[in-house]
Amino acid sequence: MTAGAALTVSGVSRAFGGVYAVRDVGLSVAPGELRAVIGPNGAGKSTLFALIGGQLAPDAGTVHLDDQRIDRLPAHRRARLGIGVVFQAARVFPGMTALENVMVGAHATTRAGFTAAALRLPAHRREEREIRDRAAECLHRTGIEDWADRPAEELPLGQQRALQLARALCGRPRLLLLDEPASGLRAAERDRLATLIEDLRGSGLTILLVEHDVAFVMRLADRVTVLDLGRTIADGTAAEVRADPRVVTAYLGTGVPA
Amino acid sequence: MSDFIGYLLTGLGIGAGYALVASGLVAIYRVTRVVNFAQGAFAVVAAMLTASLLGAGLPHGLAELAAVLTAALAGLLVGAVAIGRPGTTPGTSLIVTLGLAVFAYAVEIVIWGDQPRSFPGLPGVAVVGGARLQAHYLLILGVTVPVFVAMAAFFARTDLGKALSACASNPYAARVVGIDTRRMGLFAFALGGALGGLAGVLTTPVQQVTFDSDVTLIVNGLAAAVLGALTRPVVALAGGLLLGVAQTMIAGYGAGAYQLEVALVLMLTAMIVQAARRGAVPEMAR
């Protein structure tokens, strides 16, 4: 596994029709850190996610991956720099098997270009074999190897989510972005996902986890950033954030889930 | 009986031309979800250019090759205008291609005039099963079928083919795995241009071309492509061949000059059947 990258977001704002979805948000994630971003609905979590992943460009502020500024780069360039993205919605490629879906995820790391692929040169064939092996390994890692040869659109929701994760991992990311990966999963699936995320963190990957489920996050994250109405209201360890009165009033309401 | 075989083979030859136009539409639609109404113009440009190059003394083969490559370039240009601007929806791009198809008339008339053109193809007459037909029809078939087999294999088997298909099936996800969807789209347009050019170069020796031949080509090609829901090359080939044979049979045994009507009826039937089964053409990509 490739070493994790540092992510630095500073002073980022993005408005939609004059209303700020994210306003002057900054966060700094160290290599290998598992950072959670939480907040109530409309806090700006998804916007922040899209600003880092490249689905949106900020109106102001910068995003750096290690020392490279990425906030003006299109999504595919960011992917090639090592950002793996798992959307909340199941965005798989229908009409291809699960294995093929994951193989497409290695596209960002292939070296043999258009010509080699079209002519099926030996270098390309060797690479294709490597990618196939790597894809199978990623399916195994996410626990869906039994679905490898099934069309992606036939997989149940939980497995489609796992498939997206496998696809992202196959691109050998240095920063993994997860958007509400636990939503819609059953308790057992959720536990398995938590184990997998811990395992990934253990391998040195930097992970940014955007999540609505506070209990899920508190258990996993090194540090937690809390957003409310587009602004950062707290940033610290799970224990610190849990004790922060602003978080308690703005987000957690009257009590803190264990 | 020999009449029947003659009509059948001629129909297959004509149908292969439609299928080639359809293949370009399929290549572009599969990747970009844009129905390219400038597809017929690629065929016209390639045919006109071949006529000019042959007239200037270039040998057969070379002239056709140059014309197909020029059509690929034309495809790239149309693509650049139609999908070059980030955030253009497939629906908007479709209208742009329609505009470019009309603009192509002007360019063609300025360069080549408004008179029909043609050039000789494979000479001679072939006798198959007692039927006599122009040997060139066999050449059209002989080129078209391998082109389709190669294209189907390309999309289904190769990494690049899968990456191209991924662009169409889920552009968001394609981008986050590092696929440059715009570049892939431009590649598809260039490929579509080459296929359209090939259609023009192959069919012109048996049916002369004018600047507005693209209407006939696009209607027939679209009818063939729609049969395969615009995404399946092999079904589009079958559709093109069926259409060619149906038109030739009707013209041979009944009244001629109903070719476009046959194509339109086939297209409408296919669309109604598909709509009843699962919603006409797959919805525009989000």
XYZ file of C-alpha atoms in Angstrom:
544
model
C 0.000 0.000 0.000
C 1.231 3.449 -0.942
C 1.967 5.886 1.884
C -0.796 8.329 2.724
C -0.740 11.946 1.608
C -1.386 15.091 3.626
C -4.541 17.042 2.846
C -4.699 20.756 3.579
C -7.882 22.728 3.051
C -7.625 26.430 3.813
C -10.217 29.162 3.776
C -12.466 27.352 1.341
C -15.850 28.874 0.446
C -18.499 27.871 -2.017
C -21.861 29.499 -2.533
C -24.896 28.409 -4.495
C -27.033 31.315 -5.650
C -25.706 33.630 -2.945
C -26.142 31.135 -0.121
C -22.915 29.772 1.325
C -22.847 25.974 1.514
C -19.300 26.121 2.844
C -17.784 29.301 4.273
C -14.120 29.786 5.129
C -13.550 26.178 6.111
C -10.050 24.923 6.848
C -8.762 21.561 7.921
C -5.428 19.869 7.901
C -5.174 16.092 7.744
C -1.797 14.466 8.452
C -0.520 11.533 6.352
C -2.049 8.301 7.632
C -4.688 10.088 9.704
C -8.328 9.073 9.761
C -10.323 12.274 9.906
C -14.059 12.403 10.237
C -16.194 15.351 9.149
C -19.567 15.421 10.813
C -22.443 17.854 10.989
C -26.218 18.003 10.754
C -28.046 18.042 7.412
C -27.146 21.138 5.425
C -23.894 21.651 7.337
C -21.895 21.623 4.097
C -20.352 18.151 4.433
C -21.197 17.003 0.938
C -20.090 20.306 -0.586
C -16.751 20.050 1.210
C -16.431 16.468 -0.012
C -17.073 17.566 -3.605
C -14.589 20.438 -3.287
C -11.862 17.988 -2.283
C -12.862 15.250 -4.752
C -13.116 17.672 -7.672
C -16.834 17.577 -8.449
C -16.948 21.279 -7.504
C -14.437 24.134 -7.575
C -14.287 26.561 -4.632
C -15.185 30.255 -4.995
C -12.314 31.063 -2.637
C -9.624 29.225 -0.722
C -7.212 26.456 -1.592
C -6.928 22.684 -1.344
C -3.517 21.014 -1.290
C -2.587 17.365 -1.543
C 0.867 17.216 0.007
C 2.477 20.291 -1.570
C 0.418 20.342 -4.716
C -2.478 22.708 -5.142
C -5.450 20.774 -6.517
C -8.542 22.958 -6.117
C -8.575 23.989 -9.789
C -7.875 20.522 -11.175
C -10.649 18.439 -12.759
C -11.713 15.290 -10.923
C -9.828 12.878 -13.161
C -6.538 14.703 -12.582
C -7.081 14.539 -8.831
C -7.776 10.825 -9.138
C -4.458 10.410 -10.918
C -2.717 12.257 -8.094
C -4.002 9.622 -5.695
C -7.433 10.659 -4.458
C -9.861 7.742 -4.260
C -13.549 8.597 -3.977
C -16.466 6.541 -2.701
C -19.794 8.270 -3.224
C -22.792 7.786 -1.013
C -24.968 6.818 -3.984
C -24.028 3.551 -5.643
C -22.199 4.835 -8.687
C -21.106 1.642 -10.388
C -20.719 0.963 -14.101
C -23.721 -1.085 -15.241
C -23.214 -3.592 -18.027
C -19.842 -4.654 -16.660
C -19.090 -7.328 -14.099
C -17.982 -6.407 -10.589
C -14.421 -7.425 -11.468
C -14.432 -5.266 -14.604
C -15.759 -2.339 -12.562
C -12.783 -2.616 -10.260
C -10.353 -3.027 -13.154
C -11.546 0.275 -14.564
C -10.534 1.684 -11.164
C -6.919 0.898 -11.963
C -7.106 3.109 -15.024
C -5.552 5.998 -13.143
C -2.391 4.028 -12.542
C -1.897 2.424 -15.955
C 1.161 3.509 -17.859
C 0.659 1.858 -21.217
C -1.257 4.437 -23.205
C -3.893 4.481 -25.904
C -1.735 2.920 -28.592
C -0.533 0.054 -26.451
C -4.099 -0.664 -25.378
C -5.429 -0.543 -28.914
C -2.675 -2.698 -30.376
C -2.610 -5.035 -27.397
C 1.149 -4.803 -27.111
C 2.959 -7.145 -24.688
C 3.536 -4.335 -22.173
C -0.183 -3.700 -22.115
C -1.066 -7.382 -21.772
C 1.287 -7.771 -18.834
C -0.237 -4.705 -17.238
C -3.742 -6.017 -17.837
C -2.851 -9.258 -16.069
C -1.455 -7.313 -13.126
C -4.572 -5.177 -12.971
C -6.810 -8.231 -13.038
C -4.915 -9.749 -10.107
C -4.987 -6.493 -8.204
C -8.726 -6.086 -8.860
C -9.427 -9.606 -7.590
C -7.415 -8.815 -4.469
C -9.420 -5.620 -3.868
C -12.695 -7.545 -4.225
C -11.391 -10.044 -1.686
C -10.353 -7.279 0.672
C -13.796 -5.701 0.615
C -15.425 -9.102 1.050
C -17.294 -9.336 -2.242
C -15.085 -11.754 -4.196
C -18.074 -14.100 -4.611
C -19.757 -11.420 -6.738
C -16.782 -10.936 -9.078
C -18.421 -12.221 -12.250
C -21.914 -10.831 -11.656
C -23.081 -7.707 -13.489
C -22.448 -4.766 -11.144
C -26.024 -3.481 -11.259
C -27.311 -6.804 -9.868
C -25.388 -6.448 -6.593
C -27.352 -5.487 -3.460
C -26.764 -1.969 -2.104
C -24.232 -2.987 0.536
C -22.199 -4.891 -2.043
C -22.378 -2.017 -4.530
C -20.956 0.250 -1.842
C -18.195 -2.286 -1.194
C -17.642 -2.469 -4.948
C -17.087 1.293 -5.113
C -14.588 0.983 -2.283
C -12.792 -1.867 -4.056
C -12.723 0.230 -7.231
C -11.215 3.173 -5.369
C -8.607 0.956 -3.681
C -7.599 -0.593 -7.003
C -6.433 2.862 -8.104
C -3.935 2.776 -5.188
C -5.027 6.052 -3.608
C -2.994 8.043 -1.081
C -6.100 9.795 0.193
C -9.440 8.023 0.413
C -12.647 10.087 0.543
C -15.681 8.290 1.914
C -19.102 9.958 1.759
C -21.458 8.484 4.351
C -20.275 4.930 3.738
C -22.348 3.519 6.593
C -25.715 4.931 5.543
C -28.259 2.329 4.559
C -26.119 -0.578 5.771
C -27.285 -3.202 8.241
C -25.542 -3.512 11.618
C -23.385 -6.465 10.582
C -22.344 -4.754 7.337
C -21.573 -1.620 9.285
C -19.278 -3.515 11.651
C -17.506 -5.157 8.733
C -17.052 -1.755 7.082
C -15.627 -0.304 10.306
C -13.137 -3.167 10.512
C -12.102 -2.611 6.912
C -11.644 1.133 7.425
C -9.497 0.494 10.510
C -7.478 -1.990 8.508
C -6.945 0.590 5.741
C -5.868 3.214 8.218
C -3.458 0.659 9.679
C -1.833 0.346 6.263
C -0.941 4.057 6.240
C -3.656 5.427 3.961
C -5.011 8.899 4.755
C -8.788 8.746 5.071
C -11.398 11.497 5.148
C -14.731 10.182 6.311
C -17.828 12.329 5.904
C -20.539 10.838 8.047
C -23.907 11.488 9.555
C -23.742 8.571 12.003
C -21.912 10.006 15.007
C -21.416 6.703 16.849
C -19.794 5.156 13.785
C -17.385 8.078 13.498
C -16.440 8.455 17.155
C -15.311 4.862 17.229
C -13.001 5.190 14.221
C -11.617 8.660 13.788
C -8.318 10.047 15.051
C -9.739 13.532 14.878
C -13.183 14.911 14.162
C -14.102 18.155 12.392
C -17.602 19.423 13.041
C -19.399 21.636 10.515
C -22.565 23.582 11.057
C -24.217 25.911 8.542
C -21.120 25.802 6.347
C -18.624 26.749 9.051
C -16.217 24.760 11.196
C -17.450 24.855 14.776
C -15.083 22.345 16.356
C -11.997 20.346 15.544
C -10.283 17.836 17.826
C -10.225 14.294 19.125
C -13.480 12.442 19.533
C -13.420 13.090 23.285
C -12.708 16.811 22.867
C -15.428 17.262 20.290
C -17.911 15.344 22.375
C -17.248 17.667 25.309
C -17.392 20.867 23.262
C -20.497 22.814 24.304
C -20.935 24.335 20.829
C -21.095 20.854 19.314
C -23.511 19.687 21.923
C -25.920 22.526 21.220
C -25.485 22.806 17.470
C -25.343 19.207 16.478
C -25.787 16.664 19.195
C -28.749 18.324 20.827
C -29.322 17.308 24.417
C -27.240 14.171 24.732
C -24.207 12.517 23.192
C -24.593 9.013 21.750
C -22.057 6.645 23.285
C -35.108 -16.741 -58.013
C -31.950 -15.144 -59.333
C -33.780 -11.817 -59.056
C -34.320 -12.531 -55.395
C -30.656 -13.349 -54.721
C -29.619 -10.263 -56.641
C -31.923 -8.029 -54.594
C -30.805 -9.739 -51.409
C -27.082 -9.197 -52.025
C -27.559 -5.660 -53.297
C -29.713 -4.994 -50.236
C -27.034 -6.370 -47.945
C -24.438 -4.143 -49.627
C -26.604 -1.052 -49.242
C -27.520 -2.078 -45.707
C -23.846 -2.434 -44.826
C -23.406 1.219 -45.749
C -26.245 2.182 -43.406
C -24.730 -0.028 -40.735
C -21.421 1.825 -41.023
C -23.176 5.147 -40.497
C -24.957 3.508 -37.563
C -21.665 2.244 -36.122
C -20.338 5.790 -35.931
C -23.529 6.913 -34.187
C -23.198 4.034 -31.748
C -19.513 4.756 -31.026
C -20.297 8.376 -30.202
C -23.526 7.716 -28.302
C -22.010 4.932 -26.211
C -19.329 7.209 -24.886
C -20.940 10.657 -24.776
C -24.723 9.980 -24.828
C -24.888 12.437 -27.727
C -26.855 11.529 -30.856
C -24.578 13.022 -33.500
C -26.669 14.471 -36.302
C -23.502 15.502 -38.154
C -22.724 11.826 -38.745
C -23.971 11.897 -42.357
C -21.746 14.883 -43.108
C -18.620 12.823 -42.360
C -19.668 10.400 -45.100
C -20.361 13.219 -47.556
C -17.056 14.979 -46.865
C -15.080 11.748 -47.232
C -16.872 10.854 -50.470
C -16.407 14.313 -52.020
C -12.774 14.387 -50.986
C -12.130 10.941 -52.456
C -13.648 12.068 -55.763
C -11.368 15.132 -55.790
C -8.243 13.212 -54.828
C -8.877 10.523 -57.425
C -9.478 13.288 -59.971
C -6.124 14.789 -58.989
C -4.456 11.509 -59.830
C -4.054 9.857 -56.443
C -4.348 6.064 -56.681
C -7.267 4.103 -55.241
C -6.630 3.088 -51.676
C -4.541 6.112 -50.874
C -7.337 8.535 -51.793
C -9.861 6.613 -49.714
C -7.479 6.379 -46.767
C -6.778 10.117 -46.846
C -10.521 10.783 -46.991
C -11.268 8.539 -44.007
C -8.525 10.211 -41.981
C -9.902 13.630 -42.916
C -13.343 12.481 -41.791
C -11.792 11.408 -38.469
C -10.366 14.908 -38.139
C -13.776 16.369 -38.996
C -15.201 14.134 -36.256
C -12.690 15.501 -33.790
C -13.625 19.073 -34.735
C -17.351 18.408 -34.402
C -16.638 16.769 -31.047
C -14.572 19.719 -29.869
C -17.419 22.111 -30.635
C -20.216 19.831 -29.398
C -18.747 18.534 -26.123
C -15.619 20.635 -25.654
C -17.091 23.000 -23.124
C -17.256 21.323 -19.693
C -20.780 20.918 -18.377
C -22.504 20.759 -21.770
C -25.443 18.372 -21.512
C -25.931 15.644 -24.142
C -29.178 17.348 -25.200
C -27.393 20.627 -25.865
C -24.608 18.833 -27.721
C -27.197 17.140 -29.933
C -28.530 20.518 -31.045
C -24.963 21.682 -31.698
C -24.336 18.688 -33.974
C -27.562 19.467 -35.831
C -26.315 23.009 -36.394
C -22.929 21.769 -37.542
C -24.596 19.376 -40.007
C -26.311 22.351 -41.661
C -23.116 24.377 -41.545
C -21.366 21.481 -43.308
C -23.675 22.044 -46.332
C -22.218 25.503 -46.774
C -18.659 24.242 -46.540
C -19.361 21.408 -48.975
C -21.057 23.665 -51.519
C -18.232 26.204 -51.366
C -15.593 23.531 -51.919
C -17.316 21.030 -54.216
C -20.418 22.761 -55.578
C -23.940 21.400 -55.514
C -23.654 18.819 -58.268
C -23.672 15.089 -57.533
C -20.320 13.321 -57.587
C -19.171 9.791 -57.803
C -16.083 7.740 -58.483
C -15.530 4.182 -59.637
C -15.290 1.463 -57.034
C -14.359 -2.186 -57.420
C -14.911 -2.816 -61.145
C -16.728 -5.739 -62.663
C -19.806 -7.791 -62.118
C -20.016 -10.731 -59.760
C -22.278 -13.707 -60.340
C -23.591 -15.261 -57.133
C -26.234 -18.026 -57.220
C -27.172 -17.084 -60.780
C -27.672 -13.428 -59.871
C -25.522 -10.704 -61.353
C -24.576 -7.727 -59.261
C -21.867 -5.085 -59.100
C -18.801 -6.610 -57.463
C -18.455 -3.473 -55.363
C -21.409 -4.556 -53.193
C -19.377 -7.536 -52.063
C -16.495 -5.219 -51.148
C -18.839 -3.119 -48.977
C -19.998 -6.246 -47.154
C -16.470 -7.592 -46.889
C -15.258 -4.431 -45.156
C -18.295 -3.763 -42.982
C -18.606 -7.095 -41.205
C -14.998 -7.178 -39.897
C -15.262 -3.518 -38.847
C -18.257 -4.418 -36.686
C -16.655 -7.490 -35.200
C -13.563 -5.428 -34.320
C -15.664 -2.668 -32.802
C -17.726 -5.039 -30.659
C -14.549 -6.737 -29.424
C -12.911 -3.375 -28.780
C -15.719 -2.139 -26.524
C -16.247 -5.432 -24.715
C -12.710 -6.701 -24.309
C -10.141 -3.937 -24.106
C -9.334 -1.634 -21.194
C -9.729 1.385 -23.389
C -13.068 0.088 -24.637
C -14.263 -0.427 -21.084
C -13.032 2.986 -20.029
C -14.957 4.453 -22.981
C -18.122 2.606 -21.970
C -17.647 3.673 -18.352
C -17.771 7.325 -19.470
C -21.267 6.814 -20.791
C -22.679 4.604 -18.062
C -21.546 6.807 -15.194
C -19.512 9.919 -16.014
C -19.147 10.940 -12.341
C -17.682 7.634 -11.356
C -15.537 7.514 -14.502
C -13.925 10.816 -13.585
C -13.150 9.801 -10.016
C -11.300 6.727 -11.212
C -9.102 8.992 -13.316
C -10.778 8.772 -16.700
C -10.705 12.015 -18.674
C -14.279 11.795 -19.959
C -13.873 14.725 -22.327
C -10.813 13.231 -23.986
C -12.594 9.896 -24.299
C -15.563 11.697 -25.852
C -13.315 13.402 -28.387
C -11.727 10.045 -29.174
C -15.218 8.626 -29.765
C -16.074 11.526 -32.082
C -12.877 10.930 -34.084
C -13.691 7.226 -34.284
C -17.244 8.100 -35.340
C -15.858 10.444 -37.988
C -13.640 7.703 -39.401
C -16.527 5.220 -39.484
C -18.793 7.772 -41.153
C -16.030 8.514 -43.657
C -15.640 4.828 -44.372
C -19.378 4.599 -45.045
C -19.179 7.472 -47.536
C -16.112 6.159 -49.304
C -17.569 2.661 -49.651
C -21.089 3.524 -50.772
C -20.422 6.372 -53.210
C -19.361 4.155 -56.154
C -22.828 2.538 -56.153
C -24.891 5.597 -55.298
C -23.560 9.038 -56.111
C -23.244 11.628 -53.419
C -24.478 15.219 -53.156
C -24.014 17.710 -50.373
C -27.400 16.793 -48.912
C -26.975 13.008 -49.123
C -26.364 13.097 -45.400
C -30.121 13.266 -44.755
C -30.707 9.864 -46.352
C -27.621 8.471 -44.647
C -28.479 9.768 -41.192
C -32.116 8.656 -41.352
C -31.156 5.159 -42.451
C -28.181 4.991 -40.117
C -30.213 6.223 -37.172
C -32.942 3.686 -37.925
C -30.337 0.923 -37.820
C -28.689 2.270 -34.674
C -31.991 2.727 -32.840
C -32.687 -0.978 -33.277
C -29.677 -1.615 -31.048
C -30.829 1.081 -28.590
C -27.906 3.160 -29.935
C -25.433 1.185 -27.860
C -25.098 -2.278 -29.359
C -22.929 -2.412 -32.478
C -23.851 -5.919 -33.590
C -27.600 -5.284 -33.360
C -27.052 -2.071 -35.321
C -25.310 -4.109 -38.033
C -28.253 -6.492 -38.189
C -30.589 -3.479 -38.299
C -28.676 -1.872 -41.158
C -28.635 -5.071 -43.201
C -32.324 -5.702 -42.578
C -33.162 -2.169 -43.631
C -31.059 -2.391 -46.803
C -32.641 -5.691 -47.816
C -36.181 -4.480 -47.033
C -35.695 -1.357 -49.136
C -34.214 -3.230 -52.073
C -36.974 -5.837 -52.010
C -39.681 -3.181 -51.913
C -38.013 -1.242 -54.706
C -37.449 -4.424 -56.719
C -40.847 -6.063 -56.452
C -43.041 -3.084 -55.723
C -42.619 0.610 -56.227
C -39.290 2.319 -55.817
C -38.678 5.630 -54.090
C -40.079 4.559 -50.726
C -36.678 4.045 -49.145
C -36.850 6.729 -46.476
C -40.392 5.724 -45.548
C -39.237 2.155 -44.956
C -36.453 3.411 -42.705
C -38.754 5.702 -40.759
C -41.355 2.983 -40.219
C -38.655 0.589 -39.040
C -37.212 3.191 -36.676
C -40.596 4.111 -35.215
C -41.520 0.473 -34.743
C -38.228 -0.244 -32.994
C -38.643 2.766 -30.732
C -42.220 1.913 -29.813
C -41.311 -1.686 -29.054
C -38.302 -0.642 -26.982
C -40.301 2.014 -25.160
C -42.894 -0.575 -24.285
C -40.193 -2.918 -23.025
C -38.022 -0.592 -20.960
C -38.129 3.100 -21.888
C -37.043 4.003 -25.400
C -33.479 5.084 -25.444
C -31.555 4.860 -22.152
C -32.101 8.126 -20.318
C -29.645 10.916 -20.841
C -26.665 10.574 -18.551
C -26.922 12.563 -15.383
